[in-house]
Coordinates of C-alpha atoms and ligand atoms in Angstrom, one line a residue:
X20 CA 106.3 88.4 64.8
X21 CA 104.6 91.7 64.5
X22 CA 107.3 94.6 65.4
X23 CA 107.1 96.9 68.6
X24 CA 105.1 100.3 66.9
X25 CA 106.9 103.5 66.7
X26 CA 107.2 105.5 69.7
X27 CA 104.2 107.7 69.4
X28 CA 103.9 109.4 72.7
X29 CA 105.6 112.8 72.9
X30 CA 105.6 115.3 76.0
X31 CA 105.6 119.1 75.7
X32 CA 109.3 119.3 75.1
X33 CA 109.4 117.0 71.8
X34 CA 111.0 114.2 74.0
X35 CA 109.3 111.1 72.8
X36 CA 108.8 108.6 75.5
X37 CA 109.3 105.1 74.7
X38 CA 110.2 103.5 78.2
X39 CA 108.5 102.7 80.9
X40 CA 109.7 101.7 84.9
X41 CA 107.1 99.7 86.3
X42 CA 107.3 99.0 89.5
X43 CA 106.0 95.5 91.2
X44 CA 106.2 96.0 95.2
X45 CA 107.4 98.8 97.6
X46 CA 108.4 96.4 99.7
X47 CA 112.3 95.3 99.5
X48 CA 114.1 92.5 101.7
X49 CA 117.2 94.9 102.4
X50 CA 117.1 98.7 103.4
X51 CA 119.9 100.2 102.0
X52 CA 121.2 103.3 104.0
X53 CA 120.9 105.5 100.8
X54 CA 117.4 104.2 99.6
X55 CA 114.9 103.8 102.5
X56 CA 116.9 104.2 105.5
X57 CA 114.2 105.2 107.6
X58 CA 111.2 102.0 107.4
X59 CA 108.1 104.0 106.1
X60 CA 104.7 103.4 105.6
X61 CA 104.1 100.5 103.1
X62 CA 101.3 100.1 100.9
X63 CA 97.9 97.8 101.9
X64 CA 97.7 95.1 100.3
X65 CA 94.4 96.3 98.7
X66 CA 96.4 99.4 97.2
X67 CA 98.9 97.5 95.3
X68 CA 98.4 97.1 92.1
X69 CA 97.4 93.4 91.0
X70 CA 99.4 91.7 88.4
X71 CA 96.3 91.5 86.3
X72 CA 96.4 95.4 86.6
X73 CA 100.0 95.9 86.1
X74 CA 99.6 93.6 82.8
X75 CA 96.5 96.0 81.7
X76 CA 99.2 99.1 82.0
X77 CA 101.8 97.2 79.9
X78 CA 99.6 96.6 77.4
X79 CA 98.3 100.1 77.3
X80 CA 101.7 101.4 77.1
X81 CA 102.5 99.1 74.3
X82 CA 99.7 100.3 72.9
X83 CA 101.1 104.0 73.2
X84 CA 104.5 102.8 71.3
X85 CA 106.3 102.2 74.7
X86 CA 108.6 99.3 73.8
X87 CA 110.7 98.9 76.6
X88 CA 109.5 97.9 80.1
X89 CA 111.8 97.9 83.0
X90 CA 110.5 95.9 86.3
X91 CA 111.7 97.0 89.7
X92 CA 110.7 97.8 93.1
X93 CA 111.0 97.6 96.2
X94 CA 112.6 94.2 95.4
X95 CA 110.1 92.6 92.4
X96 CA 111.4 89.1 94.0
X97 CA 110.6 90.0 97.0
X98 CA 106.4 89.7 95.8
X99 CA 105.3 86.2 95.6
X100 CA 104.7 85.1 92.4
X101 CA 107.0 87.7 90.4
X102 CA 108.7 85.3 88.1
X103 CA 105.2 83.7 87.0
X104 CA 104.0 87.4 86.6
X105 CA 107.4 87.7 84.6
X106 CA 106.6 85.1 82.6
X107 CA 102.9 85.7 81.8
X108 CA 104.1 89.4 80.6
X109 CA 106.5 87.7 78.2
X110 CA 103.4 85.3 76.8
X111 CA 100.9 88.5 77.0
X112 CA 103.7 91.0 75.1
X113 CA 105.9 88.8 73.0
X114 CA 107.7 91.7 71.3
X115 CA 108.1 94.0 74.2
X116 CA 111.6 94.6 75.6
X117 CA 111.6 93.1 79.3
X118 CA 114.0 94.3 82.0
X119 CA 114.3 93.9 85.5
X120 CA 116.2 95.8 87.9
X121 CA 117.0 93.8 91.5
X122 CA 118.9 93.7 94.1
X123 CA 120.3 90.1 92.9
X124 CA 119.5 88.3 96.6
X125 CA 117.0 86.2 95.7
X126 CA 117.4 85.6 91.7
X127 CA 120.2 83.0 91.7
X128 CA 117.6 80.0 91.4
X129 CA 115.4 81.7 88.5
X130 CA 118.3 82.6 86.1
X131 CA 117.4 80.5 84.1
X132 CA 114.2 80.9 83.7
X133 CA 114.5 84.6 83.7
X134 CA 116.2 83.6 80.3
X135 CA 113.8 81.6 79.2
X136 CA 111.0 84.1 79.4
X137 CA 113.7 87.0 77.0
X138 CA 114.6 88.7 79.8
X139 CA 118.2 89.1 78.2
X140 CA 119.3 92.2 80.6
X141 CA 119.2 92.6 84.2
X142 CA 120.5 95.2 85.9
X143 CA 121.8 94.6 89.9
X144 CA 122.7 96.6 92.2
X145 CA 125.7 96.2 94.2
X146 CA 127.4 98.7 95.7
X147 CA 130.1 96.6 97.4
X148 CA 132.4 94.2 96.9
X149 CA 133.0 93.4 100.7
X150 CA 130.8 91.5 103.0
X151 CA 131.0 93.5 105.6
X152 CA 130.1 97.0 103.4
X153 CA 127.4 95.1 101.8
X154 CA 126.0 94.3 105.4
X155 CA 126.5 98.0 106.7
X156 CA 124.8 99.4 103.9
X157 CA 121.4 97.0 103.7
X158 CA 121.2 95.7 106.6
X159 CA 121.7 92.3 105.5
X160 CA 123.9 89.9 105.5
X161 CA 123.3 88.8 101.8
X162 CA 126.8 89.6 99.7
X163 CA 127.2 85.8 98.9
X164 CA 123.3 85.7 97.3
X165 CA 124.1 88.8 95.3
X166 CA 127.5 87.3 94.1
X167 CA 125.7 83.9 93.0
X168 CA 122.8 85.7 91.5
X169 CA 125.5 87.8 89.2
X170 CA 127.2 83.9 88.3
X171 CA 124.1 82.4 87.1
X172 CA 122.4 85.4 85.2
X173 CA 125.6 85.2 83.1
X174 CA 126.1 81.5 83.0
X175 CA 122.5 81.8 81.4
X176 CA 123.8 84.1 78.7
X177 CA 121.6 87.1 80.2
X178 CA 123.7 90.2 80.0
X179 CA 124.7 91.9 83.5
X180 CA 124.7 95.4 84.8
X181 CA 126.2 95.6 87.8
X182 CA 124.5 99.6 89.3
X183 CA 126.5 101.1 92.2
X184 CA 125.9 103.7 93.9
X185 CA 128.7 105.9 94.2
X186 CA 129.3 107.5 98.0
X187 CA 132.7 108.7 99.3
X188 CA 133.1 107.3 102.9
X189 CA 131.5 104.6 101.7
X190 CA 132.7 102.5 98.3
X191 CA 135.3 105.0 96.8
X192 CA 138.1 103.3 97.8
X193 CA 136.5 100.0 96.1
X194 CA 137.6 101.3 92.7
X195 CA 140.1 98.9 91.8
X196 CA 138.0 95.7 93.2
X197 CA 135.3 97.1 90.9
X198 CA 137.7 97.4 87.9
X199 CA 138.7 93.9 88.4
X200 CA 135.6 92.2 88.3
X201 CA 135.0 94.2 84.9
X202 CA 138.3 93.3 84.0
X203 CA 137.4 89.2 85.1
X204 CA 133.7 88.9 84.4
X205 CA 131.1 90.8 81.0
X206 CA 129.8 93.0 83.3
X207 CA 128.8 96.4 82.7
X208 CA 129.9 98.2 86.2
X209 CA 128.1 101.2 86.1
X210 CA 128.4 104.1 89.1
X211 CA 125.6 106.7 89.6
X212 CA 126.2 109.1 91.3
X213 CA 124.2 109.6 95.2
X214 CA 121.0 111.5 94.2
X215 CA 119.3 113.2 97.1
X216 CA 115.7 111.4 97.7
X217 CA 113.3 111.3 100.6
X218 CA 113.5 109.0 103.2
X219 CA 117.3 109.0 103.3
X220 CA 120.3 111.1 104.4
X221 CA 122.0 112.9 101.7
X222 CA 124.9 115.0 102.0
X223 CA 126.3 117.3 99.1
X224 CA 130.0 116.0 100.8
X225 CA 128.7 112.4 100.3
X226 CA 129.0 112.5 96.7
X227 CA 131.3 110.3 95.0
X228 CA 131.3 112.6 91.4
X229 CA 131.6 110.9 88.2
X230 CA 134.5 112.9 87.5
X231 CA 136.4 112.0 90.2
X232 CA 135.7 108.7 89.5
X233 CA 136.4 108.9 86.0
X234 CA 140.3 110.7 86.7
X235 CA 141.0 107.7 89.4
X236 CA 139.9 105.0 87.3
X237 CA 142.2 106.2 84.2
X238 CA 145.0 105.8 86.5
X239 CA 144.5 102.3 87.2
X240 CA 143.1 101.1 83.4
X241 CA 142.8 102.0 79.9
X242 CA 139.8 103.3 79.3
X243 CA 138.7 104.1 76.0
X244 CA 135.1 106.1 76.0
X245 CA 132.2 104.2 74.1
X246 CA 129.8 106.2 71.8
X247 CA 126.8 106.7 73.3
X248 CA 123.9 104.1 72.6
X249 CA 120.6 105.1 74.6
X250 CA 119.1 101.9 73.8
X251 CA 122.0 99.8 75.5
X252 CA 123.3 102.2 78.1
X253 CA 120.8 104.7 78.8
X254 CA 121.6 107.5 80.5
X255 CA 125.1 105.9 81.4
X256 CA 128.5 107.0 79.3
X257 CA 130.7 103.7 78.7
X258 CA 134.0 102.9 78.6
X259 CA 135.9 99.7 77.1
X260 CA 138.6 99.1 80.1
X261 CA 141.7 97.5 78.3
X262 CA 141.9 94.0 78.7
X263 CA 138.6 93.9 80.3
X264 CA 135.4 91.6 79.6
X265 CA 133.2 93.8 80.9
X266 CA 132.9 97.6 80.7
X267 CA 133.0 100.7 83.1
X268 CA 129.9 103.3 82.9
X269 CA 129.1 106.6 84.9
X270 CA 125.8 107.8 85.5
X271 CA 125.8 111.3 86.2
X272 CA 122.3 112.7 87.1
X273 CA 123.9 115.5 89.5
X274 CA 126.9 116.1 87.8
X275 CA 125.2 116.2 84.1
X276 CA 121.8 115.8 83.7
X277 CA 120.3 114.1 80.8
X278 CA 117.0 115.5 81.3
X279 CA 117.0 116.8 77.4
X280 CA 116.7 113.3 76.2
X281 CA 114.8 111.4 79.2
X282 CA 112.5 108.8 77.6
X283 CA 110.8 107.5 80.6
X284 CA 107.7 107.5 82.5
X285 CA 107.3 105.8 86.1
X286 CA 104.3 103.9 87.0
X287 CA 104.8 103.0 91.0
X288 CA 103.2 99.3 92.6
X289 CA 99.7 101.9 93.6
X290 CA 99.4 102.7 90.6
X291 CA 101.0 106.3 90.7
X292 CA 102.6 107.9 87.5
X293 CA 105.4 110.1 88.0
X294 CA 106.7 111.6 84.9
X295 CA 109.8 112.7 86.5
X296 CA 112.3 111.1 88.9
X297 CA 112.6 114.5 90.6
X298 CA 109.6 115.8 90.5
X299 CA 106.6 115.2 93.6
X300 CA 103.8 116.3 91.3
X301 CA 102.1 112.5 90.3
X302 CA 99.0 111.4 88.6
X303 CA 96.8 108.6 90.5
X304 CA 95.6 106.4 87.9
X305 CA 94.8 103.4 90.1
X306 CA 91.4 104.6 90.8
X307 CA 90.5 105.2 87.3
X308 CA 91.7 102.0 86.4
X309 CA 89.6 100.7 88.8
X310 CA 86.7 102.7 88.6
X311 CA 84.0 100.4 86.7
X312 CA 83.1 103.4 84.3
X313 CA 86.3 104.6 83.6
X314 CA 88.6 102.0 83.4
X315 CA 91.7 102.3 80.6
X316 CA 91.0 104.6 78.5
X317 CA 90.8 107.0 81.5
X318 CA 94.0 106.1 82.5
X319 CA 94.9 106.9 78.9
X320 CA 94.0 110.5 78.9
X321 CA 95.5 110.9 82.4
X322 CA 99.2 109.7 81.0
X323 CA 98.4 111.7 77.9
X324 CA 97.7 115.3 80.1
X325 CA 100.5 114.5 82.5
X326 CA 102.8 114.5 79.6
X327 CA 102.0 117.7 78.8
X328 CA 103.7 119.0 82.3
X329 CA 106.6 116.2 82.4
X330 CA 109.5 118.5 84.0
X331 CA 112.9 119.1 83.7
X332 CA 114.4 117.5 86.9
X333 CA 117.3 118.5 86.9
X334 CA 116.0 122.4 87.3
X335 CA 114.0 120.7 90.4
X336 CA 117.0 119.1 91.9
X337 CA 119.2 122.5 91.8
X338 CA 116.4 123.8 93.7
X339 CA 116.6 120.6 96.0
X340 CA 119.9 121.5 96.6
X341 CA 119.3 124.3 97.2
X342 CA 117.6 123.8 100.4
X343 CA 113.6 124.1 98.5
X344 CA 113.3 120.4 98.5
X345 CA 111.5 118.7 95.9
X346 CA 111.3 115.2 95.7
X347 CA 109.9 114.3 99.1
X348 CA 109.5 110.3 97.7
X349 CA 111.8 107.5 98.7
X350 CA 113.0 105.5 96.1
X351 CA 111.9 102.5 97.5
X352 CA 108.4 103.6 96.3
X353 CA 109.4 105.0 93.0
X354 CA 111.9 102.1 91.8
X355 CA 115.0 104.3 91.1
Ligands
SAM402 N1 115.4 96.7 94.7 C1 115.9 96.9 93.4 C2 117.3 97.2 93.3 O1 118.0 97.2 94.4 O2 117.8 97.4 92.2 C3 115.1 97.9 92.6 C4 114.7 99.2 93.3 S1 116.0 100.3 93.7 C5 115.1 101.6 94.4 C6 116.5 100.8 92.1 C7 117.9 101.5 92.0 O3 117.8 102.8 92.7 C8 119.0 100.8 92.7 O4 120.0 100.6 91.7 C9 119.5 101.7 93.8 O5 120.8 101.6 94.0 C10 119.1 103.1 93.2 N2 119.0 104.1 94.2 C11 118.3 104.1 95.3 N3 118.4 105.2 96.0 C12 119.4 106.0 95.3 C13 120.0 107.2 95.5 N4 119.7 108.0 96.6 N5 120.8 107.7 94.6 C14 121.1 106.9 93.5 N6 120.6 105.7 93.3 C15 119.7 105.3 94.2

């Protein structure tokens, strides 16, 4: 088997980039308070990007020395025919690193063959471990799916992130069920910290901080902190929790940014690059793609010249903060 290439695309900062979030829909099945609270406009079904398109961009960012492709959303279950898309990614990019990121309530049934086609990590986000919570916060009544979907990704040896978003008034006083099931199951439970995005309410007093998190959570387990492993973790810091299966992680993108190392670009279901989760300046490379002169190597230059403006966010979202907003996108469209 031939070997992923080396990461060959860099932006104007040195940061080489050598990971890309695709996402598959902007549609999603639940509306999450802190996501897309508010229904908004979705894309026509003419300007979503086909999966014979999206499998053109993989394979032009393979080409660029991307190696790592993370699928989201929306929900990507929630488009018909996502696993057989899944699955004729794996056949077109054998060596690529395939990851999906979902809300878990509606993967139980295709564990399996999520395996089956290398997907060995999934992230899911759950930002509950009650019912009742889980209903409040997306609408749906769906805890149970999530729960099973978590069982069989594991029972199929894929390994499980569990992504929370951490909100006080919310899930702060879920710290100890959290620990547990890290403690019971070898899951990664990691909380990120409530980022301020269009399309929902955000509150600066809504902000469960990692460091808060971090001091309660040392009071109820041994935590030892983990080195840091971008491939593995990403952005998250790790900690082994003493006794436990699984492990606890923070992700801290208002707290401590980890702008200086970000590796990523984001390609949205209309074809829209962003090269910065923060950032509302985006580069429209659906129409090159399909423009019948232009075509791929147009969308080429377009990644290439965006990369040499890919921002800092974090100087974006002090600014956000501040009361300038920035970032005017849900993430619902962008895919977190
Ligand atoms: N539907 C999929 C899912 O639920 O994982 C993929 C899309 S979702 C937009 C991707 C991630 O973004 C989820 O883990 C979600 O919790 C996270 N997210 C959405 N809005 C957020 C916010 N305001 N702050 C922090 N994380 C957020």
């Amino acid at each position: 088997m031939a070997s992923v290439p080396a990461p060959r695309l860099a932006d104007d900062k040195g940061r080489q980039v050598s990971y890309l979030r695709l996402s598959v829909t902007d549609r999603c099945n639940l509306r999450c308070l802190y996501c897309d609270g508010q229904m908004r406009q979705r894309l026509t079904h003419h300007d979503v990007l086909r999966y014979e398109e999206l499998l053109e961009l993989m394979g032009m960012a393979q080409a660029l020395g991307i190696g790592k492709v993370r699928l989201t959303g929306g929900e990507p279950f929630a488009r018909r025919d996502f696993m057989e898309f899944l699955e004729s990614a794996r056949a077109r990019f054998p060596d690529m690193s395939l990851r999906l990121t979902t809300n878990g309530t509606l993967v139980a049934p295709y564990a399996a063959r999520l395996a089956a086609a290398g997907v060995d990590r999934v992230n899911i986000s759950l930002d509950t471990l009650m019912p009742e919570t889980f209903a409040r916060i997306t609408g749906q009544d769906l805890y149970a799916e999530v729960r099973r979907a978590i069982d069989a990704c594991i029972g199929a040896g894929i390994r499980v992130k569990i992504n929370a978003v951490a909100m006080r008034g919310v899930n702060d006083l879920e710290l100890p069920g959290f620990l547990a099931l890290a403690r019971e199951l070898p899951v990664d439970i990691r909380f990120i910290e409530f980022m301020p995005m269009g399309g929902a309410e955000w509150r600066a007093e809504q902000v469960w901080r990692a460091s808060d998190i971090l001091e309660k959570a040392q009071v109820l387990a041994r935590l030892t902190p983990l080195p840091r492993d971008a491939e593995d973790a990403g952005p998250a810091q790790m900690f082994a929790i003493e006794g436990g299966r699984g492990r606890l992680g923070l992700i801290t993108p208002l707290s401590n940014h980890f702008c200086g190392s970000c590796n990523r670009l984001r390609i949205t279901s209309g074809g829209v690059l962003r090269t910065c989760l923060f950032s509302d300046r985006v580069y429209r490379l659906r129409e090159a793609l399909r423009h019948p002169k232009l075509g791929l190597p147009a969308v080429e230059r377009i990644v290439r010249l965006a990369l040499r403006n890919k921002p800092l966010g974090a100087e974006l979202l002090a600014a956000r903060r501040s009361g300038q907003g920035v970032s005017e996108a849900a993430m619902s469209s962008i895919g977190g």
